[in-house]
Amino acid sequence: MNFNATWLQNYLSDRLGRAVTVLSLESFPRGSSRETWFGAYRLGNLAPPVEIVLRADHPSGAVDPTPLEQEFFIYERLGGAGLPVARALWWEDDPAWAPRPFYIREKIEGSWNIPHYSDPAPEYDALRIAVAKAHVEALAKVHAVDWQALGFAERLPVPVDATQAARNYVDAAKARYNARDGESLPIFLEAGEWLVDHAPTAARVCLCKGTNGLGEEVFRDGKVVALSDWEEVSIGDPASDFAFMQGFAEPRLRDGKQIWGMEQALDHYREVTGVTIQLSSVRYYQVVRALNLVVMARNSAANIHAKSAVGHIRQAWTGTEVIHIAKQVLGMAMGLVPPLGPERFAELNQTVDTQ
Amino acid sequence: MILPTAEDVLQTIEATLETVLRPALSGTVEQSAAVSIGHLLRHVRLRLAREGQILLDNMSATRPLLAEIATFFSDIGEIDAAARIEAALARPSLPVGTYPTLTDLGGAAGLLRRELEVALARLQALRATHGEVPEYLRLRIAIRTWIAGQLQAEAELIEPAFSGRGPRR
């Protein structure tokens, strides 16, 4: 049994109790943590198409060691939180229907890409800054979510207070590391200790999105219409979301002056929320991010080792180059190896559809 | 030697992928997979050429470090931790009488690395009580030096294959 249009038509017809015509089901090429499929179906000949997103682990397993069901749980609960988040529709793990467990959520019209955002021409500076500010405002809304009322403490580790927020990230990473039998990495332990030694106190304890920014969210007309990819969601320090941010806090120089960057993003966040996040905390959580990346990449390597016959090529890459770079970041933070230039990190995000 | 060598064959596969197959691919998924394969083929070529020596060097660095840690554990009365390391060091790590494969070498180096990881966890747990002891501090520095060496050796298998070689996916 594989995910395909015929399979989806049978599944949805059974699930919805009426004949469904599936118009398409295509694998989304971006992202590599899990499989993402875009589909469309019609309930009747004259009914408008309904667009959906299907998420499942790769046949060899997900990059992210947290369970797929947790991702569904997050989407389901966030549906009532007033955030721009796609509505979770169905979770399925019945082997009679599921090649492997999956869930379906609604698809929000839009794209991960923002036209002209990456065009370096000065005429697009205003667009870049406006989009980045809008994203910071969206993060502020995430941070304001009442995560206790939504029951997130049932699934996510919660720090006892703001002084323990960073420690909570390290402990969670260690728990995921220890839960998977993989290659022994002494650097992981050494870095974990270093991070505990250098832990900042959080500006506040709140819901944090995890990976966010360009390539993670859905945009339409330059605005965030759906916050996606909640795999690394946490209860913790909002500084972590700035450290995990992609594409919206890179330094933008014009006439020798920095017109946008992390400093300006944090300033905007303070204007919106009244909360001050220290740049040093963001730098700290960039190291936490590398620690998490080591866990995920080591998980990928173990997946490929255990199921190479059905392994995903990107997991092989994640288990080789990505883990190496993540370890280098840990080594850099501890002063063990010389720093890598920013271009070395930028390379990792080069894709065939951005060339 | 069997000609063409395994490295020759891999290089030819990579060149064919680049010059014959990739130009014919139009879909993003297929193009993405092809560029990932190209990077990984270069990586495998490097591993065939260098990984064996890197693993031997790594084992040569890990064994004396573990022995020093075992001595420290023994000196401070951490008898079980010391005995575990001594047992690991006493076990034959590679097949006798047959040429070790890269998998054999990787497995042997991995077992030693596992012992180092367990020992480091124990050392970290002892930090509150022994963190000021000179030998403790020396061993912690030695482990950091070992980690730095590991990262540098690993870079030899990664950087030439990936860095500056175009999109990854």
Coordinates of C-alpha atoms in Angstrom, one line a residue:
Chain A
M1 CA 0.0 0.0 0.0
N2 CA 1.4 3.4 -1.0
F3 CA 0.2 6.9 -0.9
N4 CA -1.3 7.7 -4.3
A5 CA -4.5 9.2 -5.7
T6 CA -6.4 5.9 -5.9
W7 CA -5.6 5.1 -2.3
L8 CA -6.6 8.5 -1.2
Q9 CA -9.9 8.4 -3.1
N10 CA -10.8 5.1 -1.4
Y11 CA -9.7 6.4 2.0
L12 CA -11.6 9.7 1.8
S13 CA -14.7 8.0 0.5
D14 CA -14.7 5.7 3.4
R15 CA -13.8 8.4 5.9
L16 CA -16.4 10.9 4.6
G17 CA -19.1 8.2 4.0
R18 CA -19.7 9.3 0.4
A19 CA -18.1 9.1 -3.0
V20 CA -15.1 11.4 -3.3
T21 CA -13.2 12.2 -6.5
V22 CA -9.5 12.8 -5.9
L23 CA -8.1 15.3 -8.3
S24 CA -4.4 15.1 -7.4
L25 CA -1.9 13.8 -4.8
E26 CA 1.7 15.0 -5.2
S27 CA 4.7 14.7 -3.1
F28 CA 6.0 18.2 -2.0
P29 CA 9.7 18.3 -2.8
R30 CA 10.9 20.7 -0.1
G31 CA 11.7 19.8 3.4
S32 CA 13.1 16.5 4.5
S33 CA 12.0 15.8 8.0
R34 CA 8.9 14.0 7.0
E35 CA 6.9 13.3 3.8
T36 CA 4.5 16.0 2.8
W37 CA 1.9 15.4 0.1
F38 CA -0.4 18.0 -1.4
G39 CA -3.8 16.7 -2.5
A40 CA -7.1 17.9 -3.8
Y41 CA -10.5 16.2 -3.9
R42 CA -14.1 17.0 -4.8
L43 CA -17.2 15.8 -2.9
G44 CA -19.5 16.2 -5.9
N45 CA -19.2 17.0 -9.6
L46 CA -20.1 20.7 -9.0
A47 CA -18.5 21.1 -5.6
P48 CA -15.3 23.2 -5.4
P49 CA -12.0 21.3 -4.9
V50 CA -10.9 20.8 -1.3
E51 CA -7.1 21.1 -0.9
I52 CA -5.4 19.1 1.8
V53 CA -1.9 18.3 3.1
L54 CA -1.0 14.8 4.1
R55 CA 2.0 14.2 6.5
A56 CA 3.7 10.9 7.2
D57 CA 7.0 9.6 8.3
H58 CA 9.4 8.4 5.6
P59 CA 9.4 4.7 5.1
S60 CA 12.8 4.7 6.8
G61 CA 11.5 6.9 9.6
A62 CA 11.3 10.6 10.3
V63 CA 14.3 12.9 10.7
D64 CA 12.7 14.4 13.8
P65 CA 12.5 11.8 16.6
T66 CA 9.4 13.3 18.1
P67 CA 6.3 11.3 17.1
L68 CA 4.2 12.4 14.2
E69 CA 1.1 12.1 16.4
Q70 CA 2.6 15.0 18.5
E71 CA 2.6 17.2 15.4
F72 CA -1.0 16.4 14.8
F73 CA -1.8 17.1 18.4
I74 CA -0.1 20.5 18.1
Y75 CA -2.1 21.4 15.0
E76 CA -5.3 20.2 16.5
R77 CA -4.9 22.3 19.7
L78 CA -3.6 25.4 17.9
G79 CA -6.8 25.4 15.8
G80 CA -8.5 27.1 18.7
A81 CA -5.7 29.5 19.6
G82 CA -6.4 32.3 17.1
L83 CA -3.2 31.8 15.1
P84 CA -2.9 31.4 11.4
V85 CA -2.6 27.6 11.4
A86 CA -4.1 25.1 9.0
R87 CA -6.9 23.1 10.6
A88 CA -6.1 19.5 11.5
L89 CA -8.6 17.1 10.0
W90 CA -7.8 13.5 10.6
W91 CA -5.3 11.3 12.3
E92 CA -5.0 7.7 10.9
D93 CA -3.0 4.8 12.1
D94 CA -5.2 1.9 11.3
P95 CA -3.0 -0.5 9.3
A96 CA -6.0 -1.3 7.1
W97 CA -5.9 2.2 5.8
A98 CA -2.4 3.5 6.5
P99 CA 0.8 2.5 4.7
R100 CA 2.2 4.1 7.8
P101 CA 0.5 6.5 10.2
F102 CA -0.4 9.8 8.7
Y103 CA -2.6 12.8 9.3
I104 CA -4.4 15.2 7.1
R105 CA -4.8 18.9 7.5
E106 CA -6.4 21.6 5.4
K107 CA -4.1 23.3 2.9
I108 CA -3.9 27.1 3.1
E109 CA -3.6 28.8 -0.3
G110 CA -0.1 30.4 -0.6
S111 CA 3.5 29.5 -1.0
W112 CA 6.7 29.1 1.1
N113 CA 8.3 31.5 -1.3
I114 CA 7.8 35.3 -1.4
P115 CA 8.3 36.8 -4.8
H116 CA 11.3 39.1 -5.0
Y117 CA 12.3 38.5 -1.3
S118 CA 15.7 37.1 -2.3
D119 CA 16.2 39.6 -5.1
P120 CA 19.1 41.8 -3.8
A121 CA 17.9 44.9 -5.6
P122 CA 17.4 47.9 -3.3
E123 CA 13.8 48.3 -4.5
Y124 CA 12.9 45.2 -2.6
D125 CA 14.4 46.3 0.7
A126 CA 11.1 47.6 2.0
L127 CA 9.4 44.3 1.0
R128 CA 12.0 42.3 2.9
I129 CA 11.7 44.4 6.0
A130 CA 7.9 44.5 6.0
V131 CA 7.7 40.7 5.6
A132 CA 10.3 40.1 8.3
K133 CA 8.4 42.5 10.7
A134 CA 5.2 40.7 10.0
H135 CA 6.8 37.4 10.8
V136 CA 8.2 38.8 14.1
E137 CA 4.6 39.9 14.9
A138 CA 3.3 36.4 14.1
L139 CA 5.9 34.9 16.5
A140 CA 4.8 37.4 19.1
K141 CA 1.3 35.9 18.7
V142 CA 2.6 32.4 19.2
H143 CA 4.4 33.5 22.3
A144 CA 1.2 34.9 23.7
V145 CA -0.7 31.6 23.3
D146 CA -2.1 30.2 26.6
W147 CA -0.3 26.9 26.2
Q148 CA -1.5 25.7 29.6
A149 CA -5.1 26.1 28.6
L150 CA -4.4 24.2 25.4
G151 CA -2.9 21.3 27.3
F152 CA 0.5 21.5 25.8
A153 CA 2.1 20.5 29.1
E154 CA 0.7 17.0 28.5
R155 CA 3.1 16.6 25.6
L156 CA 5.9 19.0 25.9
P157 CA 8.5 19.3 28.7
V158 CA 7.9 22.4 30.8
P159 CA 10.6 24.2 32.7
V160 CA 9.9 25.0 36.3
D161 CA 10.7 28.6 35.8
A162 CA 12.5 31.1 33.5
T163 CA 15.9 30.2 35.0
Q164 CA 15.5 26.6 34.0
A165 CA 14.2 27.2 30.5
A166 CA 17.6 26.6 28.8
R167 CA 18.3 23.5 31.0
N168 CA 14.9 22.2 29.9
Y169 CA 16.0 22.3 26.2
V170 CA 19.2 20.5 27.0
D171 CA 17.4 17.8 29.0
A172 CA 14.8 17.3 26.3
A173 CA 17.6 16.9 23.7
K174 CA 19.3 14.4 25.9
A175 CA 16.1 12.4 26.4
R176 CA 15.7 12.2 22.6
Y177 CA 19.3 11.3 22.1
N178 CA 19.2 8.5 24.7
A179 CA 15.9 7.2 23.3
R180 CA 17.5 6.2 20.1
D181 CA 20.3 3.7 19.7
G182 CA 22.8 5.5 17.4
E183 CA 26.4 6.4 17.1
S184 CA 28.1 7.5 20.3
L185 CA 29.0 11.2 20.2
P186 CA 31.0 12.4 23.2
I187 CA 30.7 15.9 21.8
F188 CA 27.0 15.8 22.5
L189 CA 27.6 15.3 26.2
E190 CA 30.4 17.8 26.3
A191 CA 28.2 20.4 24.6
G192 CA 25.2 19.6 26.8
E193 CA 27.3 20.4 29.9
W194 CA 28.7 23.6 28.3
L195 CA 25.1 24.7 27.5
V196 CA 24.0 24.1 31.1
D197 CA 27.0 26.1 32.3
H198 CA 26.2 29.1 30.0
A199 CA 22.4 29.0 30.3
P200 CA 20.7 32.4 30.3
T201 CA 17.5 33.2 32.1
A202 CA 14.5 33.4 29.8
A203 CA 12.8 36.8 29.3
R204 CA 9.6 34.8 29.8
V205 CA 8.4 31.2 29.5
C206 CA 6.1 30.8 26.6
L207 CA 5.1 28.7 23.6
C208 CA 7.9 28.7 21.1
K209 CA 7.4 27.6 17.5
G210 CA 10.8 26.0 16.9
T211 CA 12.0 26.1 13.2
N212 CA 10.4 29.1 11.7
G213 CA 10.7 31.7 8.9
L214 CA 11.4 31.5 5.2
G215 CA 10.7 28.0 3.9
E216 CA 8.7 27.0 6.9
E217 CA 5.5 29.2 6.7
V218 CA 2.9 29.8 4.1
F219 CA 2.8 33.3 2.6
R220 CA 0.3 35.0 0.3
D221 CA 0.7 38.6 -0.9
G222 CA 3.7 39.0 1.4
K223 CA 1.8 38.0 4.5
V224 CA 2.0 35.0 6.8
V225 CA -1.3 33.0 6.2
A226 CA -0.3 29.8 7.8
L227 CA 2.4 29.0 10.4
S228 CA 3.7 25.5 9.6
D229 CA 6.3 23.0 10.6
W230 CA 5.7 22.7 14.4
E231 CA 8.0 19.7 14.9
E232 CA 10.4 21.6 17.1
V233 CA 7.7 23.4 19.2
S234 CA 8.7 23.9 22.8
I235 CA 7.7 25.6 26.0
G236 CA 10.6 27.9 26.8
D237 CA 12.6 31.0 26.0
P238 CA 11.3 33.2 23.1
A239 CA 14.9 33.8 22.2
S240 CA 15.0 30.3 20.8
D241 CA 12.5 31.3 18.1
F242 CA 14.9 34.0 17.0
A243 CA 17.8 31.6 17.0
F244 CA 15.7 29.1 15.0
M245 CA 14.5 31.7 12.5
Q246 CA 15.4 31.3 8.8
G247 CA 15.8 34.1 6.3
F248 CA 14.2 36.9 8.3
A249 CA 17.0 38.2 10.5
E250 CA 20.0 38.1 8.2
P251 CA 21.9 41.3 8.1
R252 CA 20.8 43.6 5.2
L253 CA 23.2 46.3 4.3
R254 CA 22.5 49.4 2.3
D255 CA 25.1 52.1 1.7
G256 CA 27.3 50.5 4.4
K257 CA 24.5 50.7 7.0
Q258 CA 22.6 47.8 8.4
I259 CA 19.0 48.4 7.7
W260 CA 17.8 45.0 9.0
G261 CA 19.1 42.1 11.0
M262 CA 18.7 40.3 14.3
E263 CA 19.2 43.5 16.3
Q264 CA 16.3 45.2 14.4
A265 CA 14.2 42.1 14.6
L266 CA 14.6 42.1 18.4
D267 CA 13.9 45.8 18.6
H268 CA 10.7 45.2 16.6
Y269 CA 9.7 42.4 19.0
R270 CA 10.2 44.7 22.0
E271 CA 8.0 47.3 20.3
V272 CA 5.3 44.8 19.7
T273 CA 5.4 42.9 23.0
G274 CA 7.3 45.1 25.5
V275 CA 9.6 42.1 26.1
T276 CA 13.4 42.5 25.7
I277 CA 15.3 39.6 24.3
Q278 CA 19.0 39.7 24.6
L279 CA 21.1 39.1 21.5
S280 CA 23.4 37.0 23.6
S281 CA 20.4 34.7 24.4
V282 CA 19.7 34.3 20.7
R283 CA 23.4 33.4 20.1
Y284 CA 23.1 30.9 22.9
Y285 CA 20.0 29.2 21.4
Q286 CA 21.8 28.9 18.1
V287 CA 24.0 26.5 19.9
V288 CA 21.0 24.7 21.3
R289 CA 19.7 24.5 17.8
A290 CA 22.9 22.8 16.8
L291 CA 22.5 20.3 19.7
N292 CA 18.9 19.5 18.5
L293 CA 20.2 19.2 14.9
V294 CA 22.8 16.6 16.1
V295 CA 19.9 14.6 17.7
M296 CA 17.9 14.8 14.5
A297 CA 20.8 14.1 12.1
R298 CA 22.0 11.2 14.3
N299 CA 18.4 9.9 14.2
S300 CA 18.6 10.1 10.3
A301 CA 21.8 8.2 10.3
A302 CA 20.3 5.5 12.4
N303 CA 17.3 5.3 10.1
I304 CA 19.5 4.9 7.1
H305 CA 21.6 2.3 8.9
A306 CA 18.5 0.3 9.9
K307 CA 16.5 0.7 6.7
S308 CA 18.9 1.6 3.9
A309 CA 16.9 -0.2 1.3
V310 CA 14.0 2.2 1.8
G311 CA 16.2 5.1 2.9
H312 CA 15.5 8.7 1.8
I313 CA 18.5 10.3 0.0
R314 CA 18.1 13.4 2.1
Q315 CA 18.4 11.4 5.3
A316 CA 21.7 10.1 4.0
W317 CA 22.8 13.7 3.5
T318 CA 21.5 14.8 6.9
G319 CA 23.4 11.9 8.5
T320 CA 26.6 12.9 6.9
E321 CA 27.1 16.6 6.1
V322 CA 24.4 18.1 8.2
I323 CA 25.5 16.3 11.4
H324 CA 29.1 17.3 10.7
I325 CA 28.2 20.9 10.4
A326 CA 26.0 20.8 13.6
K327 CA 28.9 19.2 15.5
Q328 CA 31.2 21.9 14.1
V329 CA 28.9 24.5 15.6
L330 CA 29.0 22.9 18.9
G331 CA 32.8 22.7 18.7
M332 CA 33.0 26.3 17.7
A333 CA 30.9 27.4 20.6
M334 CA 33.2 25.5 23.0
G335 CA 36.3 27.0 21.3
L336 CA 37.5 23.6 20.1
V337 CA 37.6 24.3 16.4
P338 CA 38.1 27.5 14.3
P339 CA 34.8 29.2 13.2
L340 CA 33.2 28.5 9.9
G341 CA 32.2 31.4 7.7
P342 CA 28.6 32.3 7.1
E343 CA 28.8 31.1 3.5
R344 CA 29.5 27.6 4.8
F345 CA 26.1 27.6 6.6
A346 CA 24.3 29.3 3.7
E347 CA 25.4 26.4 1.4
L348 CA 23.3 24.0 3.3
N349 CA 20.1 25.8 2.3
Q350 CA 20.9 25.8 -1.4
T351 CA 18.2 23.9 -3.3
V352 CA 17.7 23.2 -6.9
D353 CA 14.5 25.3 -6.9
T354 CA 16.3 28.4 -5.6
Q355 CA 19.2 28.3 -8.1
Chain B
M1 CA 44.5 -4.4 -8.3
I2 CA 41.3 -4.7 -10.2
L3 CA 41.0 -2.1 -12.8
P4 CA 39.0 0.1 -12.9
T5 CA 39.3 0.7 -9.1
A6 CA 36.2 1.2 -7.0
E7 CA 37.1 4.9 -6.9
D8 CA 37.3 5.0 -10.7
V9 CA 33.9 3.4 -11.0
L10 CA 32.4 5.8 -8.5
Q11 CA 33.9 8.8 -10.3
T12 CA 32.5 7.6 -13.6
I13 CA 29.1 7.1 -12.1
E14 CA 29.2 10.6 -10.7
A15 CA 30.3 12.0 -14.1
T16 CA 27.5 10.2 -15.9
L17 CA 25.0 11.4 -13.4
E18 CA 26.1 14.9 -13.9
T19 CA 26.5 14.9 -17.7
V20 CA 23.9 12.4 -18.9
L21 CA 21.1 12.1 -16.3
R22 CA 20.8 15.4 -14.6
P23 CA 20.3 17.5 -17.9
A24 CA 17.5 15.1 -18.8
L25 CA 15.6 15.5 -15.5
S26 CA 12.9 18.2 -15.4
G27 CA 11.1 17.6 -12.1
T28 CA 12.2 19.2 -8.9
V29 CA 12.1 16.0 -6.9
E30 CA 14.2 14.2 -9.5
Q31 CA 16.7 17.1 -9.8
S32 CA 16.9 17.4 -6.1
A33 CA 17.6 13.6 -5.6
A34 CA 20.2 13.8 -8.4
V35 CA 22.3 16.6 -6.8
S36 CA 22.1 14.8 -3.4
I37 CA 23.4 11.6 -5.0
G38 CA 26.3 13.5 -6.6
H39 CA 27.4 14.9 -3.2
L40 CA 27.1 11.5 -1.5
L41 CA 29.0 9.7 -4.3
R42 CA 31.9 12.1 -3.7
H43 CA 31.6 11.5 0.0
V44 CA 31.7 7.7 -0.5
R45 CA 34.8 8.1 -2.7
L46 CA 36.6 10.0 0.1
R47 CA 35.5 7.4 2.7
L48 CA 36.9 4.6 0.6
A49 CA 40.2 6.4 0.3
R50 CA 40.6 7.8 3.8
E51 CA 38.2 6.4 6.3
G52 CA 40.2 3.3 7.1
Q53 CA 43.3 5.3 8.2
I54 CA 41.1 7.8 10.0
L55 CA 39.5 5.1 12.0
L56 CA 42.8 3.5 12.9
D57 CA 44.2 6.8 14.0
N58 CA 41.1 7.4 16.0
M59 CA 41.4 4.1 17.8
S60 CA 45.0 4.8 18.5
A61 CA 44.0 8.1 20.1
T62 CA 41.1 6.6 22.0
R63 CA 42.8 3.6 23.6
P64 CA 45.4 5.5 25.7
L65 CA 42.8 8.1 26.7
L66 CA 40.5 5.5 28.0
A67 CA 43.4 3.8 29.8
E68 CA 44.2 7.1 31.5
I69 CA 40.6 7.6 32.5
A70 CA 40.4 4.0 33.9
T71 CA 43.5 4.8 36.0
F72 CA 41.8 7.9 37.4
F73 CA 38.6 6.0 38.1
S74 CA 40.6 3.4 39.9
D75 CA 42.5 6.0 41.9
I76 CA 39.4 7.6 43.2
G77 CA 37.6 4.4 44.0
E78 CA 35.3 4.3 41.0
I79 CA 36.1 0.6 40.6
D80 CA 33.1 -0.4 38.4
A81 CA 33.8 2.4 35.9
A82 CA 37.5 1.5 35.8
A83 CA 36.7 -2.2 35.3
R84 CA 34.3 -1.5 32.5
I85 CA 36.9 0.4 30.6
E86 CA 39.6 -2.2 31.3
A87 CA 37.4 -4.9 30.0
A88 CA 36.6 -3.0 26.8
L89 CA 40.3 -2.4 26.2
A90 CA 41.1 -6.1 26.7
R91 CA 38.6 -7.3 24.2
P92 CA 39.9 -8.0 20.7
S93 CA 38.6 -5.3 18.6
L94 CA 39.2 -6.5 15.1
P95 CA 38.9 -9.9 13.4
V96 CA 42.2 -11.9 13.5
G97 CA 43.7 -13.3 10.3
T98 CA 41.3 -11.5 7.9
Y99 CA 41.5 -8.2 6.3
P100 CA 39.2 -5.8 8.3
T101 CA 36.5 -4.2 6.3
L102 CA 35.6 -0.5 6.8
T103 CA 32.5 -1.8 8.7
D104 CA 34.8 -3.8 11.0
L105 CA 37.0 -0.8 11.6
G106 CA 34.0 1.5 12.1
G107 CA 32.4 -1.0 14.5
A108 CA 35.7 -1.3 16.6
A109 CA 36.2 2.5 16.7
G110 CA 32.5 2.9 17.6
L111 CA 32.8 0.6 20.5
L112 CA 35.7 2.5 21.9
R113 CA 33.8 5.8 21.3
R114 CA 30.9 4.3 23.2
E115 CA 33.2 3.6 26.1
L116 CA 34.5 7.2 26.0
E117 CA 31.0 8.5 26.0
V118 CA 30.1 6.4 29.0
A119 CA 33.3 7.5 30.8
L120 CA 32.6 11.1 30.0
A121 CA 29.1 10.9 31.4
R122 CA 30.6 9.5 34.6
L123 CA 33.3 12.2 34.7
Q124 CA 30.6 14.8 34.3
A125 CA 28.7 13.3 37.2
L126 CA 31.9 13.5 39.3
R127 CA 32.4 17.2 38.5
A128 CA 30.8 18.5 41.7
T129 CA 33.1 16.4 43.9
H130 CA 36.3 16.2 41.7
G131 CA 36.1 19.2 39.5
E132 CA 39.0 20.9 41.1
V133 CA 41.3 17.8 41.0
P134 CA 44.2 18.4 38.6
E135 CA 44.0 15.0 37.0
Y136 CA 40.3 15.4 36.5
L137 CA 40.8 18.7 34.8
R138 CA 43.6 17.3 32.7
L139 CA 41.4 14.4 31.5
R140 CA 38.5 16.7 30.7
I141 CA 40.9 18.8 28.5
A142 CA 42.3 15.6 26.9
I143 CA 38.7 14.6 26.0
R144 CA 38.1 18.0 24.5
T145 CA 41.3 17.7 22.5
W146 CA 40.1 14.2 21.3
I147 CA 36.8 15.7 20.2
A148 CA 38.6 18.5 18.3
G149 CA 40.7 15.9 16.6
Q150 CA 37.6 13.9 15.7
L151 CA 36.0 17.0 14.1
Q152 CA 39.0 17.8 12.1
A153 CA 39.3 14.2 10.8
E154 CA 35.7 14.1 10.0
A155 CA 36.0 17.3 8.0
E156 CA 38.4 15.5 5.7
L157 CA 35.6 13.3 4.6
I158 CA 33.0 16.0 4.3
E159 CA 34.4 19.3 3.1
P160 CA 35.9 18.2 -0.2
A161 CA 32.7 16.3 -1.1
F162 CA 30.2 19.0 -0.3
S163 CA 31.6 22.5 0.2
G164 CA 31.3 24.7 -2.8
R165 CA 29.7 21.8 -4.8
G166 CA 26.3 23.4 -5.4
P167 CA 22.8 22.8 -4.1
R168 CA 22.4 19.9 -1.7
R169 CA 18.8 19.0 -2.5

